[in-house]
Amino acid sequence: MKVPDYFKFFNKTRIVSGSKALENIPYELQSMDAVKPLVITDRATVNDGVIKTLISAYGDSGCVIGGVFDGVTTYASTKTAIDAAELYRARGCDSIIAAGGEAVASVARGLNLLVSYKTDDLLQFDTLPDTINLRPFIVIPTSDSTGLETSSMCEIDGRKYKSGELMPDIVIIDPRMLKKREKSQTVITALSAMARSIEACSESDANPLNDSFAFAAIQLISENISPAVKNIRSSKNRLALANGIAMSGIVFSNAPEGGCSELAVEVAKATGHSRLLCSTILLPCMLDYKLNNMKEGVRGELLLPLGGIDSYCATPESERGEMAVQSLKKLYAGMRRYIPLDFKSLIIPEYILDNAVSAVEAGFAKRYGKDACGRILESAYAGDLSTGGSEK
Amino acid sequence: MNINKYPEIKSGGKLVKKIYVAIMLWIVGRAIQAASKVDREVKEEFAALPDDFIMHLHVLPSGPGMIVGKDKNGKVKYMGWNPKGKKITLEMKVKNIEGAILMFTFQESTCIASARSRLAVSGNVPDTMAFIRILNIVETYLLPKIITGLAVKRYPKWSQMNPFRKYIGRVIIYVRTFTF
């Protein structure tokens, strides 16, 4: 195992996962000297009925919920955070519970900054120190979760706020909160979380602690994505998938932004498609490019979580990287019926992708070689997983 | 923003579940007292515990609970549910009523419940282990094998508890639990 000369790993999040995990919330809050939380969520989560489950889990605790603020939309705005802060102060709350996806968690983090520093100006938090004193913060992932809820970053009104202290204190993963969703949505969130984890451990400065989280996330997702999609009633697989997705957020917080995410952001900006879908499409092309064009190739250890122990042991060390990419492609091939796996089928004109190339080309050339960006996008456009990114 | 749109929510109660757990704790508490007079193993476990041993097993945040401990004469007594005025040496807290229901409906054994972090303990670990062993023996006496198998980690073998000892002990413990 490679250990870098210097590395840092930070994780303040405790994961409580499994049956009746929600019922632990009052106890966990009391252990942090908090008794009155404000629940932040969105309409979709309320309509799913999972907030009722959360409230009934509070039964017998003797605690009071300060309110259920369901004014969050799919876009996290400063105005929403300020409204939530007003409610928080009016009710005398002392902690925050975010139940929902990325936008909900972002608003909850913004709210936490506002109420902890007794201000209504989020702009003053442009640069956050590593140690800040925030209110107890619990995240409950739902089926809308993308994994970034557990990360140290949030995006409000297009501005990014990053600090290790923004990570939730506790993540409660309860199968009752994971209601069924469209299969395509489940596949996109799971594969994008996998992309995040694979990228984190593919970077040259990956550290062993982050690797352990990343490998666990990759294994949980690769083993459970097919059964979770095929059998929507399988709460066991959905729970495992939710764990993998939650872990990917912790991995993301401890790794520099990889090329795939960087490119995905630009493509999403240029095309208007979801960033998660773009990173999902780009991942195998990126790995293919690395395998065929870069000296360090793809880490052989990735085969263990992607292909399983039998495949890992049966493959010679020098071929494990290639085999890992093959295993990923095989997994992707099984998901083709649920989501588009190339930009061509999203009906994106090629010239729009050229705009995305120009935005990140310089950085890519430095890290991955000349024309890397263009070639990765070319293969992602064609979507031929068997030849994507290979040398011309 | 109209904050009245988002009212405060008070937690409800789970009265039926609390009553069920309270009855189970009362039976188990009384049965431990009875077993300490009937079963040699339980006697030995209690003998090894400190003289001031008083254990409080309760459900957070507001009960129900049971207190079992040694009195001034060293006899094991079920001391009710109210810890007021008692010097508790071992406190076992079930974190919530749902966790207690899983344990007392035998969907989860004590060991599994501990592994799943449903219990919090304040006190000596060896005393806790001794009490768990006592609890396992008492459950073996009180319950039929098919249910005890779910509640304890390992059902005692023939050599550890023969049917003669088990059935005679069961009758005496039941009689003592519900009479005096």
XYZ file of C-alpha atoms in Angstrom:
572
model
C 0.000 0.000 0.000
C 1.305 3.408 -1.014
C 1.500 5.996 1.770
C 2.090 9.590 0.678
C 4.788 11.612 2.447
C 2.151 13.916 3.856
C -1.595 13.613 4.046
C -4.605 14.864 5.956
C -7.925 13.130 6.560
C -10.819 14.724 8.400
C -14.185 13.208 9.190
C -16.376 14.397 12.020
C -19.463 12.553 10.815
C -20.880 9.596 12.719
C -23.073 7.306 10.611
C -26.004 5.611 12.351
C -27.564 3.194 9.901
C -30.204 0.508 10.027
C -33.623 -0.417 11.281
C -35.163 2.063 13.763
C -32.149 4.373 13.414
C -34.465 7.411 13.422
C -35.519 6.677 16.994
C -31.950 7.425 18.111
C -32.208 11.098 17.125
C -33.466 12.440 20.508
C -30.721 10.510 22.342
C -28.017 11.667 19.918
C -29.205 15.280 20.143
C -29.246 15.166 23.923
C -25.682 13.854 23.891
C -24.810 17.126 22.090
C -26.815 19.211 24.626
C -29.628 19.898 22.175
C -33.333 19.248 22.620
C -35.207 21.363 20.097
C -34.282 20.844 16.452
C -35.584 22.611 13.374
C -36.302 20.191 10.529
C -35.325 21.445 7.055
C -36.837 19.642 4.106
C -38.617 20.098 0.775
C -42.173 19.519 -0.445
C -41.292 16.274 -2.274
C -39.990 14.705 0.941
C -43.079 15.852 2.861
C -45.344 14.426 0.145
C -43.504 11.094 0.388
C -44.727 10.845 3.963
C -41.259 10.331 5.397
C -41.495 13.458 7.583
C -44.476 11.826 9.325
C -42.216 8.835 10.011
C -39.580 11.179 11.439
C -42.133 12.889 13.704
C -43.559 9.586 14.916
C -40.003 8.404 15.670
C -39.835 11.374 18.026
C -42.803 9.997 19.979
C -42.158 9.428 23.688
C -38.901 11.414 23.596
C -40.467 14.325 25.450
C -38.733 16.674 23.009
C -40.302 19.344 20.827
C -39.573 19.858 17.131
C -39.251 23.612 16.541
C -40.941 23.302 13.175
C -40.760 21.557 9.826
C -39.502 24.110 7.295
C -40.405 22.695 3.883
C -39.693 25.800 1.821
C -36.564 24.429 0.126
C -36.720 23.972 -3.639
C -34.270 22.186 -5.916
C -32.170 25.366 -5.908
C -30.519 26.388 -2.634
C -30.858 30.145 -2.220
C -29.691 32.628 0.399
C -33.269 33.831 0.839
C -34.397 30.333 1.858
C -31.546 30.063 4.373
C -32.454 33.472 5.850
C -36.151 32.480 6.108
C -35.175 29.250 7.858
C -32.901 31.219 10.213
C -35.817 33.515 11.098
C -37.930 30.510 12.012
C -35.036 28.948 13.943
C -34.592 32.068 16.073
C -38.313 32.659 16.586
C -38.788 29.139 17.919
C -35.648 29.091 20.058
C -34.236 25.999 18.355
C -30.803 24.665 19.229
C -30.044 22.155 16.466
C -30.772 21.374 12.819
C -32.033 18.245 11.091
C -31.860 18.178 7.276
C -34.037 15.518 5.648
C -33.659 15.415 1.888
C -31.209 15.905 -0.931
C -28.319 18.188 -1.767
C -30.291 21.469 -1.826
C -31.869 20.754 1.561
C -28.478 19.997 3.107
C -26.977 23.141 1.538
C -29.742 25.373 2.955
C -29.338 23.675 6.341
C -25.594 24.416 6.284
C -26.243 28.028 5.311
C -28.773 28.273 8.130
C -26.237 26.783 10.545
C -23.672 29.447 9.622
C -26.250 32.232 9.980
C -27.574 31.165 13.369
C -24.205 30.191 14.802
C -22.708 33.589 13.951
C -25.939 35.521 14.598
C -25.970 37.226 11.222
C -28.067 37.394 8.058
C -25.143 37.849 5.699
C -23.850 34.669 4.130
C -21.273 36.498 2.030
C -19.063 37.032 5.079
C -18.371 33.279 5.067
C -16.597 33.309 1.701
C -13.452 31.995 3.337
C -14.110 29.683 6.242
C -11.479 28.596 8.742
C -11.036 24.891 9.497
C -12.362 25.254 13.028
C -15.676 27.012 13.469
C -18.303 26.561 16.133
C -21.570 25.414 14.639
C -24.868 24.107 16.039
C -25.483 20.329 16.166
C -26.380 19.234 12.660
C -27.963 15.941 11.631
C -28.542 14.795 8.050
C -31.131 12.178 7.128
C -30.553 11.035 3.546
C -33.652 10.261 1.499
C -33.990 8.788 -1.976
C -33.114 12.230 -3.394
C -29.684 12.226 -1.761
C -26.648 12.521 -3.988
C -23.938 11.969 -1.381
C -22.866 15.598 -1.175
C -25.077 15.978 1.930
C -22.303 14.360 3.955
C -19.534 16.412 2.372
C -17.792 19.490 3.712
C -19.082 21.679 0.931
C -22.311 23.454 0.129
C -23.434 25.610 -2.738
C -25.860 28.446 -2.073
C -26.822 30.847 -4.870
C -23.935 29.505 -6.927
C -21.342 30.329 -4.239
C -19.389 27.493 -2.715
C -18.697 27.311 1.022
C -16.191 24.747 2.207
C -15.003 23.748 5.665
C -14.583 20.447 7.477
C -16.912 21.772 10.171
C -19.760 21.984 7.643
C -19.886 18.179 7.604
C -22.878 16.887 9.557
C -22.281 15.668 13.102
C -24.444 12.621 12.518
C -25.937 10.952 9.447
C -28.984 8.815 10.165
C -29.706 6.268 7.434
C -33.033 4.557 8.001
C -34.698 2.321 5.385
C -38.062 3.968 6.138
C -36.724 7.263 4.761
C -35.666 5.687 1.457
C -38.871 5.688 -0.533
C -38.850 4.332 -4.052
C -37.932 6.691 -6.835
C -37.628 6.428 -10.598
C -35.015 3.846 -11.475
C -33.092 6.337 -13.596
C -32.699 8.693 -10.650
C -31.431 5.899 -8.399
C -28.900 4.842 -11.051
C -27.635 8.380 -11.680
C -27.126 9.213 -7.999
C -25.448 5.872 -7.307
C -23.132 5.975 -10.327
C -22.179 9.603 -9.748
C -21.315 8.733 -6.134
C -19.223 5.885 -7.478
C -17.536 8.283 -9.927
C -16.683 10.568 -7.016
C -15.145 7.707 -5.039
C -13.212 6.218 -7.955
C -11.825 9.642 -8.839
C -10.736 10.278 -5.262
C -8.644 7.133 -5.110
C -7.356 7.504 -8.673
C -5.526 10.722 -7.895
C -1.787 10.445 -7.333
C -1.987 11.899 -3.801
C -4.682 9.479 -2.562
C -4.207 8.529 1.082
C -4.912 5.162 2.749
C -7.649 6.468 5.062
C -9.618 8.057 2.272
C -9.001 4.948 0.161
C -10.649 2.754 2.786
C -13.792 4.895 2.679
C -13.677 5.096 -1.127
C -13.261 1.336 -1.600
C -16.117 0.646 0.817
C -18.347 3.109 -1.052
C -17.445 1.603 -4.447
C -18.082 -1.932 -3.220
C -21.413 -1.041 -1.590
C -22.595 0.664 -4.770
C -21.320 -1.915 -7.279
C -22.757 -4.841 -5.303
C -26.141 -3.281 -4.617
C -27.026 -1.081 -7.557
C -28.434 -3.872 -9.766
C -30.566 -5.575 -7.064
C -31.757 -2.188 -5.767
C -32.904 -1.143 -9.239
C -34.397 -4.510 -10.208
C -36.266 -5.034 -6.968
C -37.597 -1.722 -5.734
C -38.921 -3.342 -2.564
C -35.504 -4.513 -1.479
C -34.896 -2.182 1.455
C -31.695 -4.046 2.348
C -30.067 -3.164 -0.983
C -31.375 0.399 -0.906
C -29.959 0.823 2.596
C -26.558 -0.467 1.460
C -26.685 1.842 -1.544
C -27.552 4.812 0.680
C -24.558 3.965 2.880
C -22.263 3.885 -0.134
C -23.640 7.192 -1.399
C -23.230 8.805 2.050
C -19.629 7.579 2.280
C -18.829 9.056 -1.121
C -19.495 12.522 0.342
C -16.870 11.959 3.036
C -14.444 10.718 0.374
C -15.149 13.773 -1.758
C -14.390 16.089 1.179
C -10.935 14.602 1.611
C -9.780 14.581 -1.992
C -8.976 17.318 -4.479
C -11.508 17.809 -7.237
C -10.771 15.280 -9.971
C -10.766 15.879 -13.691
C -14.052 14.054 -14.216
C -15.988 16.305 -11.788
C -14.314 19.396 -13.178
C -15.255 18.502 -16.731
C -18.755 17.406 -15.667
C -19.395 20.839 -14.111
C -18.410 22.585 -17.357
C -20.445 20.227 -19.542
C -23.441 20.645 -17.221
C -23.076 24.434 -17.447
C -22.859 24.348 -21.232
C -25.678 21.872 -21.808
C -28.041 22.404 -18.891
C -28.025 18.701 -18.046
C -27.475 17.475 -14.501
C -23.900 17.522 -13.214
C -24.434 14.044 -11.792
C -25.463 12.602 -15.161
C -22.484 14.245 -16.880
C -19.980 12.853 -14.378
C -21.616 9.427 -14.703
C -21.160 9.486 -18.484
C -17.606 10.820 -18.295
C -16.188 8.385 -15.705
C -15.526 5.280 -17.872
C -14.119 7.458 -20.687
C -11.816 9.191 -18.253
C -10.555 5.872 -16.850
C -10.162 4.482 -20.353
C -8.097 7.498 -21.306
C -5.892 7.122 -18.240
C -5.440 3.419 -18.870
C -4.376 3.873 -22.485
C -2.532 7.153 -22.435
C -1.033 7.750 -19.045
C 2.016 6.164 -17.506
C 0.471 5.518 -14.085
C -2.674 4.040 -15.684
C -5.514 2.986 -13.373
C -4.920 1.632 -9.860
C -5.091 -2.141 -9.783
C -6.621 -2.114 -6.286
C -9.838 -0.776 -7.797
C -10.554 -4.261 -9.101
C -11.208 -5.528 -5.565
C -14.313 -3.416 -4.879
C -15.436 -3.409 -8.520
C -14.860 -7.025 -9.539
C -14.864 -8.864 -6.221
C -12.266 -10.970 -4.443
C -12.359 -13.890 -6.931
C -11.687 -11.691 -9.925
C -8.986 -9.798 -7.992
C -7.123 -12.951 -7.023
C -7.424 -14.521 -10.484
C -5.952 -11.468 -12.253
C -2.183 -10.853 -12.463
C -1.110 -7.630 -10.759
C -0.135 -5.913 -13.989
C -3.583 -6.488 -15.522
C -5.734 -5.478 -12.563
C -6.112 -1.854 -13.652
C -7.412 -2.876 -17.064
C -9.667 -5.491 -15.534
C -11.086 -2.894 -13.105
C -12.067 -0.696 -16.036
C -13.637 -3.697 -17.769
C -15.646 -4.498 -14.622
C -16.882 -0.916 -14.475
C -17.902 -1.036 -18.130
C -19.772 -4.278 -17.506
C -21.647 -2.613 -14.652
C -22.440 0.352 -16.897
C -23.664 -1.914 -19.688
C -26.284 -3.307 -17.292
C -27.490 0.219 -16.533
C -27.842 1.283 -20.169
C -31.572 0.566 -20.163
C -32.177 3.063 -17.346
C -30.000 6.046 -18.293
C -28.274 7.388 -21.411
C -24.562 6.637 -21.295
C -23.358 9.010 -24.004
C -23.810 12.675 -24.868
C -25.038 11.836 -28.353
C -28.259 10.310 -27.054
C -28.818 13.435 -24.937
C -28.999 15.274 -28.290
C -26.180 17.669 -27.487
C -24.562 19.310 -30.538
C -20.816 18.759 -30.620
C -20.014 22.486 -30.766
C -21.523 22.949 -27.279
C -19.095 20.384 -25.923
C -16.265 22.370 -27.546
C -17.219 25.309 -25.321
C -16.842 23.088 -22.262
C -13.461 21.912 -23.559
C -12.130 25.451 -23.821
C -13.023 26.169 -20.170
C -10.931 23.359 -18.692
C -8.459 22.552 -21.447
C -5.448 24.293 -19.937
C -5.767 22.554 -16.551
C -6.382 19.200 -18.208
C -3.351 19.494 -20.477
C -1.150 19.987 -17.426
C -2.556 16.993 -15.536
C -3.468 14.508 -18.242
C -1.551 15.554 -21.350
C -2.257 17.485 -24.528
C -5.734 17.071 -26.100
C -6.856 14.928 -23.135
C -10.024 16.902 -22.585
C -11.106 16.787 -26.218
C -10.458 13.070 -26.559
C -12.337 12.193 -23.373
C -15.326 14.242 -24.485
C -15.156 12.719 -27.967
C -15.430 9.211 -26.594
C -18.145 10.304 -24.131
C -20.064 11.736 -27.090
C -19.818 8.514 -29.080
C -20.502 6.442 -25.988
C -18.662 3.395 -27.223
C -17.499 1.994 -23.914
C -15.332 -0.616 -25.560
C -13.119 1.874 -27.391
C -13.747 5.148 -25.567
C -10.615 7.208 -25.007
C -8.242 4.707 -26.558
C -5.204 6.000 -28.402
C -5.738 7.003 -32.004
C -42.118 35.125 6.166
C -45.138 33.820 8.055
C -43.636 31.590 10.728
C -47.083 30.374 11.816
C -47.061 28.286 8.633
C -44.526 26.044 10.372
C -45.973 25.146 13.778
C -44.095 23.534 16.667
C -44.581 19.798 16.947
C -44.782 18.148 20.334
C -43.751 14.524 20.531
C -46.585 12.106 21.123
C -46.606 9.181 23.520
C -46.359 5.446 22.955
C -48.459 4.346 25.901
C -49.249 0.778 24.823
C -45.598 0.013 24.140
C -44.585 1.538 27.472
C -47.153 -0.552 29.345
C -45.924 -3.730 27.603
C -42.283 -3.007 28.453
C -43.219 -2.067 32.042
C -44.993 -5.437 32.514
C -42.045 -7.331 31.017
C -39.562 -5.490 33.251
C -41.693 -6.204 36.320
C -41.806 -9.923 35.479
C -38.069 -10.096 34.710
C -37.189 -8.146 37.884
C -39.293 -10.413 40.081
C -37.956 -13.489 38.263
C -34.338 -12.428 38.891
C -35.124 -12.176 42.600
C -36.723 -15.631 42.514
C -33.913 -17.159 40.409
C -31.284 -15.889 42.863
C -32.824 -18.240 45.429
C -33.439 -21.186 43.094
C -30.549 -21.383 40.633
C -26.993 -22.115 41.708
C -25.410 -20.285 38.789
C -27.416 -17.098 39.402
C -26.503 -17.302 43.096
C -22.803 -17.540 42.218
C -22.996 -14.642 39.757
C -24.634 -12.411 42.386
C -22.134 -13.559 45.053
C -19.296 -12.296 42.850
C -20.901 -8.862 42.503
C -20.109 -6.075 45.016
C -22.196 -5.922 48.226
C -23.683 -2.553 47.300
C -24.667 -3.709 43.801
C -27.838 -2.025 42.574
C -28.727 -2.179 38.901
C -31.171 0.135 37.157
C -32.363 -0.992 33.715
C -34.604 1.630 32.150
C -35.828 3.097 28.902
C -34.886 6.657 27.993
C -36.085 9.319 28.446
C -38.792 8.636 31.014
C -38.990 4.940 31.678
C -40.310 2.363 32.339
C -37.543 0.709 34.313
C -36.629 -1.860 36.915
C -34.180 -1.888 39.809
C -32.578 -5.074 41.072
C -29.850 -5.180 43.668
C -28.545 -6.511 46.938
C -30.096 -5.324 50.195
C -28.261 -4.784 53.526
C -28.333 -8.533 54.219
C -26.865 -9.361 50.832
C -30.149 -10.761 49.520
C -31.115 -10.061 45.923
C -34.274 -7.960 45.709
C -36.443 -6.473 43.032
C -36.631 -2.841 44.186
C -39.350 -1.464 41.942
C -38.866 1.157 39.244
C -38.132 4.405 41.065
C -34.395 5.123 41.508
C -35.031 7.949 44.001
C -32.992 7.465 47.174
C -31.123 4.443 45.824
C -27.410 4.387 45.154
C -27.260 2.955 41.647
C -23.961 1.228 40.850
C -24.854 0.009 37.381
C -27.150 1.885 35.053
C -28.294 0.264 31.807
C -30.224 2.593 29.552
C -32.172 1.511 26.496
C -31.937 4.549 24.215
C -35.589 4.561 23.162
C -38.846 2.674 23.563
C -38.590 1.132 20.074
C -35.249 -0.436 21.010
C -36.846 -1.803 24.194
C -39.736 -3.240 22.178
C -37.288 -5.015 19.848
C -35.548 -6.511 22.877
C -38.615 -7.450 24.878
C -40.509 -8.909 21.939
C -37.387 -11.004 21.330
C -36.821 -9.690 17.824
C -33.315 -8.798 18.969
C -31.238 -10.537 21.614
C -29.503 -8.505 24.319
C -26.172 -9.084 22.566
C -27.457 -7.926 19.188
C -29.130 -4.910 20.789
C -25.808 -3.980 22.422
C -23.965 -4.474 19.133
C -26.485 -2.224 17.413
C -25.884 0.425 20.042
C -29.391 0.363 21.457
C -28.049 0.231 25.013
C -25.883 2.646 26.952
C -24.222 1.580 30.194
C -22.805 3.573 33.086
C -20.859 1.374 35.478
C -18.352 -1.454 35.522
C -18.155 -3.568 32.384
C -17.567 -6.884 34.288
C -20.697 -6.174 36.386
C -22.638 -5.521 33.201
C -21.470 -8.794 31.682
C -22.422 -10.650 34.862
C -25.872 -9.103 34.768
C -26.332 -10.027 31.096
C -25.424 -13.645 31.974
C -27.997 -13.589 34.793
C -30.579 -12.157 32.425
C -29.866 -14.952 29.924
C -30.323 -17.654 32.580
C -33.572 -16.092 33.788
C -34.899 -15.857 30.233
C -34.053 -19.528 29.723
C -36.179 -20.370 32.759
C -39.077 -18.094 31.859
C -39.478 -18.727 28.157
C -39.931 -21.766 25.916
C -36.827 -22.854 23.989
C -38.041 -21.521 20.634
C -38.360 -17.985 22.022
C -35.309 -18.128 24.284
C -33.235 -19.025 21.203
C -34.071 -15.558 19.851
C -33.403 -13.754 23.117
C -30.042 -15.222 24.144
C -26.779 -15.588 22.283
C -26.447 -19.325 22.896
C -29.099 -21.644 24.319
C -27.537 -23.707 27.160
C -26.569 -27.272 26.280
C -27.906 -30.368 28.068
C -24.715 -30.496 30.164
C -25.126 -26.855 31.191
C -28.791 -27.045 32.108
C -30.493 -30.415 32.116
C -34.282 -30.637 31.623
C -34.847 -31.692 35.247
C -33.154 -28.557 36.566
C -34.843 -26.418 33.923
C -38.443 -27.570 34.433
C -38.314 -27.760 38.221
C -36.583 -24.349 38.333
C -39.136 -22.895 35.913
C -42.088 -23.936 38.075
C -40.514 -22.585 41.277
C -39.439 -19.304 39.640
C -42.895 -18.748 38.166
C -44.580 -19.479 41.493
C -42.203 -17.166 43.399
C -42.444 -14.422 40.751
C -46.195 -14.167 40.938
C -46.781 -14.956 44.612
C -44.275 -13.576 47.129
